[in-house]
PDB file of C-alpha atoms in Angstrom:
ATOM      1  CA  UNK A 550      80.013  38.421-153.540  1.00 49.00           C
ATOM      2  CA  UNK A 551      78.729  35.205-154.247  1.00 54.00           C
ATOM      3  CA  UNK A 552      78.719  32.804-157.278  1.00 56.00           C
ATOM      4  CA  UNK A 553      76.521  33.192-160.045  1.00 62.00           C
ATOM      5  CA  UNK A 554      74.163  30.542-160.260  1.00 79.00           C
ATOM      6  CA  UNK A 555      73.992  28.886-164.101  1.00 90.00           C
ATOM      7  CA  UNK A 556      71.171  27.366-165.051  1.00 94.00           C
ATOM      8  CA  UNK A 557      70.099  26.373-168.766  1.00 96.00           C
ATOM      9  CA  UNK A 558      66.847  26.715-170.853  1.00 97.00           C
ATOM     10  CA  UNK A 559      65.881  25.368-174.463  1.00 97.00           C
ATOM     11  CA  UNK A 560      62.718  26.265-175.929  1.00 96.00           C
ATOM     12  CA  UNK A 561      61.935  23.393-178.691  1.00 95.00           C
ATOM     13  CA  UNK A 562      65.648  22.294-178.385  1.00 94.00           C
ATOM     14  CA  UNK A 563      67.008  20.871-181.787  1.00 91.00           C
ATOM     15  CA  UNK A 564      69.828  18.236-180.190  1.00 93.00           C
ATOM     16  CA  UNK A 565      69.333  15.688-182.820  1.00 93.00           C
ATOM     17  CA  UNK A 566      71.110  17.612-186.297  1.00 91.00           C
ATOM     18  CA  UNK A 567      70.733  14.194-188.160  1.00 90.00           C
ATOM     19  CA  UNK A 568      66.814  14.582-187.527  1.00 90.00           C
ATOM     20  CA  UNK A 569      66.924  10.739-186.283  1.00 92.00           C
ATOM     21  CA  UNK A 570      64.312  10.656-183.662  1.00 93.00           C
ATOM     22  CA  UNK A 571      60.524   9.229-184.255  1.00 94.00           C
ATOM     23  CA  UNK A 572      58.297  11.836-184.077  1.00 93.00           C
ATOM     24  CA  UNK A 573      59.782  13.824-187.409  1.00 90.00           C
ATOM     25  CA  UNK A 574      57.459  10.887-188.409  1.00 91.00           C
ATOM     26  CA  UNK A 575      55.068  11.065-185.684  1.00 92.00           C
ATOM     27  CA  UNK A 576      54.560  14.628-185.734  1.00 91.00           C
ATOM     28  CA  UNK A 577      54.759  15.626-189.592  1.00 91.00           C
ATOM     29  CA  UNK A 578      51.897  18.260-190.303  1.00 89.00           C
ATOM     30  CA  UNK A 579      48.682  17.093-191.208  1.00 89.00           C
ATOM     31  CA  UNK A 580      46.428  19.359-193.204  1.00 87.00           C
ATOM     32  CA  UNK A 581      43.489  16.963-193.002  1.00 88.00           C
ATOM     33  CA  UNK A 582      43.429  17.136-189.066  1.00 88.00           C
ATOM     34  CA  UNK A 583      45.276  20.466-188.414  1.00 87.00           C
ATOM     35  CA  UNK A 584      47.969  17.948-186.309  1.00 89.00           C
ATOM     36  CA  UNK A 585      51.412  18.008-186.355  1.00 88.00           C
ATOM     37  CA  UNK A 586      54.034  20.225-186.196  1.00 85.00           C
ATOM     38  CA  UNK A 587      52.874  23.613-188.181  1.00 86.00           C
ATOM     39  CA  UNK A 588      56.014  25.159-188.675  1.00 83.00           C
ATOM     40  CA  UNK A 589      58.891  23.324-188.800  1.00 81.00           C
ATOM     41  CA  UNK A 590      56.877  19.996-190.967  1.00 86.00           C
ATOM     42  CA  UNK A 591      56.358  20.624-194.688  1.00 89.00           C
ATOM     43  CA  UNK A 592      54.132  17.457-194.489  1.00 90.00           C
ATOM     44  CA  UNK A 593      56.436  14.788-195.488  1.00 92.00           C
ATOM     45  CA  UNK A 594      58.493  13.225-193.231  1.00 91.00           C
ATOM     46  CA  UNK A 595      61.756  13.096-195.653  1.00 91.00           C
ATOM     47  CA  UNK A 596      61.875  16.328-196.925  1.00 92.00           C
ATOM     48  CA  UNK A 597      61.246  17.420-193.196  1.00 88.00           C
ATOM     49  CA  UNK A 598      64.413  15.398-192.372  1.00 89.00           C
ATOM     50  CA  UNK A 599      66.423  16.372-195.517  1.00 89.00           C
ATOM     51  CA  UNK A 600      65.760  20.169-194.660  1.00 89.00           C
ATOM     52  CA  UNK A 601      66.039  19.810-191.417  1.00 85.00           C
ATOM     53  CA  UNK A 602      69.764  17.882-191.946  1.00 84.00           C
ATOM     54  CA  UNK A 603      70.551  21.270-194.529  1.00 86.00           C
ATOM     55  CA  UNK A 604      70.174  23.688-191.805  1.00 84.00           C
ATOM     56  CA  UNK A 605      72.304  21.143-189.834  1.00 84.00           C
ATOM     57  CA  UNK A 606      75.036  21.588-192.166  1.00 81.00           C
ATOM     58  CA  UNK A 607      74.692  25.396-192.223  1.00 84.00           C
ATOM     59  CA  UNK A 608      74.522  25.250-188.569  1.00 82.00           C
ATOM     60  CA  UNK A 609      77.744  22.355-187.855  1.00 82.00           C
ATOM     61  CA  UNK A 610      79.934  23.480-191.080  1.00 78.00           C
ATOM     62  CA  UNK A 611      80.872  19.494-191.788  1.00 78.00           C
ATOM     63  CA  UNK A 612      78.898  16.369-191.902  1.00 77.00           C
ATOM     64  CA  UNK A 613      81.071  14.707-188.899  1.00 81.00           C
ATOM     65  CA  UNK A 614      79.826  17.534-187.033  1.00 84.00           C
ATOM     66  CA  UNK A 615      76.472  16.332-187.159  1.00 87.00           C
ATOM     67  CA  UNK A 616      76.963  14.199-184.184  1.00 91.00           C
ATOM     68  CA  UNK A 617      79.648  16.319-182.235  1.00 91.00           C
ATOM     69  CA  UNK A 618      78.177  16.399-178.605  1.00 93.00           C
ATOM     70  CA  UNK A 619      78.804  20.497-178.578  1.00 90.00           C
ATOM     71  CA  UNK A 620      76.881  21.026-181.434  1.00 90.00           C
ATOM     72  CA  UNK A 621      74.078  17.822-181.220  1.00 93.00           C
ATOM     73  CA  UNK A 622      74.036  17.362-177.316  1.00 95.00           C
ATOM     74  CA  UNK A 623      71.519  14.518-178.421  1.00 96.00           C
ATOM     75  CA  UNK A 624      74.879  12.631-178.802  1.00 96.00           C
ATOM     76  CA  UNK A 625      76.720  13.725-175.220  1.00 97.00           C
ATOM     77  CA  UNK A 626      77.581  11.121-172.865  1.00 97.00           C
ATOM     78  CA  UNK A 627      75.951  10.074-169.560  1.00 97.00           C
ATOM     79  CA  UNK A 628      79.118  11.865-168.164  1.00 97.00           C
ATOM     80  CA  UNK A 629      78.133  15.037-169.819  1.00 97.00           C
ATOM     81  CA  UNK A 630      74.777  14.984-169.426  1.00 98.00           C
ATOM     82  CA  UNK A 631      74.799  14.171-165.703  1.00 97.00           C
ATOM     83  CA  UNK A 632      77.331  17.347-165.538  1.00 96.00           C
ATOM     84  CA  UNK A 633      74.563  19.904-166.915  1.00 96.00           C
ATOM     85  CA  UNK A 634      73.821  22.582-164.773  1.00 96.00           C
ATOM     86  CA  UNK A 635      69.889  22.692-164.036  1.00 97.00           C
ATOM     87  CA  UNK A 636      67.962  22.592-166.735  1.00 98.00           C
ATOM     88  CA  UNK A 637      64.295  23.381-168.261  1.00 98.00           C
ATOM     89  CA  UNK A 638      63.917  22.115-171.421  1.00 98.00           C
ATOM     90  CA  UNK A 639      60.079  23.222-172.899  1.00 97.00           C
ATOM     91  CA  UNK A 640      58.914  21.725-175.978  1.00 97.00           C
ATOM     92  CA  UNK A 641      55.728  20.877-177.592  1.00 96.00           C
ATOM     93  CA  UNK A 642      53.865  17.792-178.113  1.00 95.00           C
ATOM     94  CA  UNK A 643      53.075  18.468-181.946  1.00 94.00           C
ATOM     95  CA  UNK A 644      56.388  19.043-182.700  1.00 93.00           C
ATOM     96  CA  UNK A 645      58.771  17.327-185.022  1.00 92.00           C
ATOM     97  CA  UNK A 646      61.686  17.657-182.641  1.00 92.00           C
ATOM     98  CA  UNK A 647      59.472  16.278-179.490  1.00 96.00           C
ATOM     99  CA  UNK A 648      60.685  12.689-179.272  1.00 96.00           C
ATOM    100  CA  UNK A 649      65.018  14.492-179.460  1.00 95.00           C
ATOM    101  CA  UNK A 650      64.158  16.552-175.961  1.00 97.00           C
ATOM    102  CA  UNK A 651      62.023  13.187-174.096  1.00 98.00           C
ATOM    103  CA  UNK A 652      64.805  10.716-175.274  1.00 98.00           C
ATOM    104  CA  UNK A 653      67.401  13.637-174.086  1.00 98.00           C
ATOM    105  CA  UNK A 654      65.754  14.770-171.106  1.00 98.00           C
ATOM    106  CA  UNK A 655      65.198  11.177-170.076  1.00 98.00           C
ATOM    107  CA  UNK A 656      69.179  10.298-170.280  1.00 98.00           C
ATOM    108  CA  UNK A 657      70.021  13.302-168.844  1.00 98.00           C
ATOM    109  CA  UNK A 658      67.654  12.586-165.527  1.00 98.00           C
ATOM    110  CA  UNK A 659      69.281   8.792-165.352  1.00 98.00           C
ATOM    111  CA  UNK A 660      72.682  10.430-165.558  1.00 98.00           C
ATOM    112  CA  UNK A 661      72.081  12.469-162.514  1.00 98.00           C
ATOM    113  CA  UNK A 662      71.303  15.402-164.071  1.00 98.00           C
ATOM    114  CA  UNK A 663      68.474  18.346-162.403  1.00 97.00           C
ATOM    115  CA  UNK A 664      66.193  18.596-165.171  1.00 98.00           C
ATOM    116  CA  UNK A 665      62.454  19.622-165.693  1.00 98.00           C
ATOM    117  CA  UNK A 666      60.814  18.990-168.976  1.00 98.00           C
ATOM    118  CA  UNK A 667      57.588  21.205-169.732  1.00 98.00           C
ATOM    119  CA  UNK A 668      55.588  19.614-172.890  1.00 98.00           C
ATOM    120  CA  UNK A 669      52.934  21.840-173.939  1.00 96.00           C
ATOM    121  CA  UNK A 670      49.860  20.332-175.870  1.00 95.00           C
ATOM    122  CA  UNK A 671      49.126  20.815-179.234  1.00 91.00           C
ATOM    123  CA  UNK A 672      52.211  23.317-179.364  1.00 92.00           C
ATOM    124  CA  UNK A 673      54.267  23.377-182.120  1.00 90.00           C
ATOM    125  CA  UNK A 674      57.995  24.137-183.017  1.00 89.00           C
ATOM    126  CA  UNK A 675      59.381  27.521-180.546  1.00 91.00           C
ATOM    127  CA  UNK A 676      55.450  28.508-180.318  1.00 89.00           C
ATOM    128  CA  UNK A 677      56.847  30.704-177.414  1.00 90.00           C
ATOM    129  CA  UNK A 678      57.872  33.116-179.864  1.00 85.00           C
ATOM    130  CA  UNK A 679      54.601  33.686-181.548  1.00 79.00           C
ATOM    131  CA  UNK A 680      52.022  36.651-181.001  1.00 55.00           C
ATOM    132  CA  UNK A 681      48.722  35.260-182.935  1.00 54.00           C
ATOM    133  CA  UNK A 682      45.454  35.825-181.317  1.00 50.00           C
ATOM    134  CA  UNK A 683      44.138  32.261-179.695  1.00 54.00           C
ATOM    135  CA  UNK A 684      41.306  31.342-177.442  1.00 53.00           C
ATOM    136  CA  UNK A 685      42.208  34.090-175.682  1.00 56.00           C
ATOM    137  CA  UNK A 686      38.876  36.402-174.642  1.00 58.00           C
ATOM    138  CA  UNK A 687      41.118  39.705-175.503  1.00 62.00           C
ATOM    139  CA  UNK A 688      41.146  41.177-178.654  1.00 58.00           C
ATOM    140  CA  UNK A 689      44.758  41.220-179.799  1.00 57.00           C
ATOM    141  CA  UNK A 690      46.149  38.656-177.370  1.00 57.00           C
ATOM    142  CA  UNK A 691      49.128  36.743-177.577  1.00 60.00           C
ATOM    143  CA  UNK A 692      49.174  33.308-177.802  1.00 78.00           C
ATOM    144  CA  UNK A 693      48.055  31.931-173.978  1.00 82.00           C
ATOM    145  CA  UNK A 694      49.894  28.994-174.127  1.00 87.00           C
ATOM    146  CA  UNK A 695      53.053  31.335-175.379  1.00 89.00           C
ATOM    147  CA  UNK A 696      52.342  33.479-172.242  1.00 87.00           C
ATOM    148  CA  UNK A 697      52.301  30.410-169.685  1.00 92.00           C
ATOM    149  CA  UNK A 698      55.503  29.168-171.074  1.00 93.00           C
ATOM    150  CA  UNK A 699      57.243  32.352-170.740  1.00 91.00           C
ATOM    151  CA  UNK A 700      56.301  32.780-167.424  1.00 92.00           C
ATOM    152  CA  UNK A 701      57.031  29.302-166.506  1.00 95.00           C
ATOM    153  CA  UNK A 702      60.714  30.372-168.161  1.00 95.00           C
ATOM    154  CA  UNK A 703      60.955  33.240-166.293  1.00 94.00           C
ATOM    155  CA  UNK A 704      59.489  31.771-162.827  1.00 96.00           C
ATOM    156  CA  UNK A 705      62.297  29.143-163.386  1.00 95.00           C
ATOM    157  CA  UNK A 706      65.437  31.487-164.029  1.00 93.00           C
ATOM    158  CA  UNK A 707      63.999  33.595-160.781  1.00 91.00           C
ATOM    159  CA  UNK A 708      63.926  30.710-158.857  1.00 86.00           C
TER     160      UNK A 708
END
């Protein structure tokens, strides 16, 4: 019997528990322009990074954790990040936690590692998971650009 092949997905990957990166300014929800990212953005950048640095703490247990590379991979070496296995890593462009998966994904690739990043438009935080009716022609429908992700996930892990 052969080897199981491992191979690693995130869907809006939160790597960055300090909430460092530029676009949790870039991407803070906008009710003027319906912009931004719609569920994880209260509409100020601080409090987005305050909250987001809460569930961090809920999430690590200490502060020092915050930037332990097994629990903020944001802060993994070159080493570590060259030894992923390979990896899709979907996010979307509205989101707060966009620039944390390019700066990642882009330091992972220059480390050696085998990884594709999908960025949806105009998605925001894990939209994969949602069911809402939208400019789909069906009555009912699920989100289409949930639908495309998911099968881009599941195309991936087949492949």
């Amino acid at each position: 019997a052969g080897a199981t092949a491992l191979r690693l997905v995130t869907i809006s990957a939160y790597t960055d528990l300090r909430c460092s990166t530029p676009s949790y300014d870039s991407r803070v929800w906008r009710e003027d322009s319906r912009r931004g990212d719609v569920c994880f953005s209260s509409g100020d950048a601080e409090q987005d990074r305050q909250q987001g640095r809460v569930w961090a703490q809920q999430y690590a247990a200490r502060p020092e954790h915050a930037t332990h590379p097994e629990a903020a991979p944001y802060y993994a070496s070159d080493g570590a990040l060259g030894a992923l296995p390979p990896t899709l890593m979907v996010v979307g462009d509205e989101e707060s936690m966009l620039s944390e998966s390019t700066e990642l994904a882009a330091r992972a690739r220059a480390a050696g590692a085998d990884l594709t990043l999908s960025v949806y438009p105009r998605m925001w935080h894990v939209w994969p998971m949602y069911s809402e009716a939208c400019r789909c022609p069906e009555p009912g429908a699920v989100l289409c650009e949930a639908e495309e992700a998911l099968a881009q996930i599941a195309a991936w892990c087949r492949a």
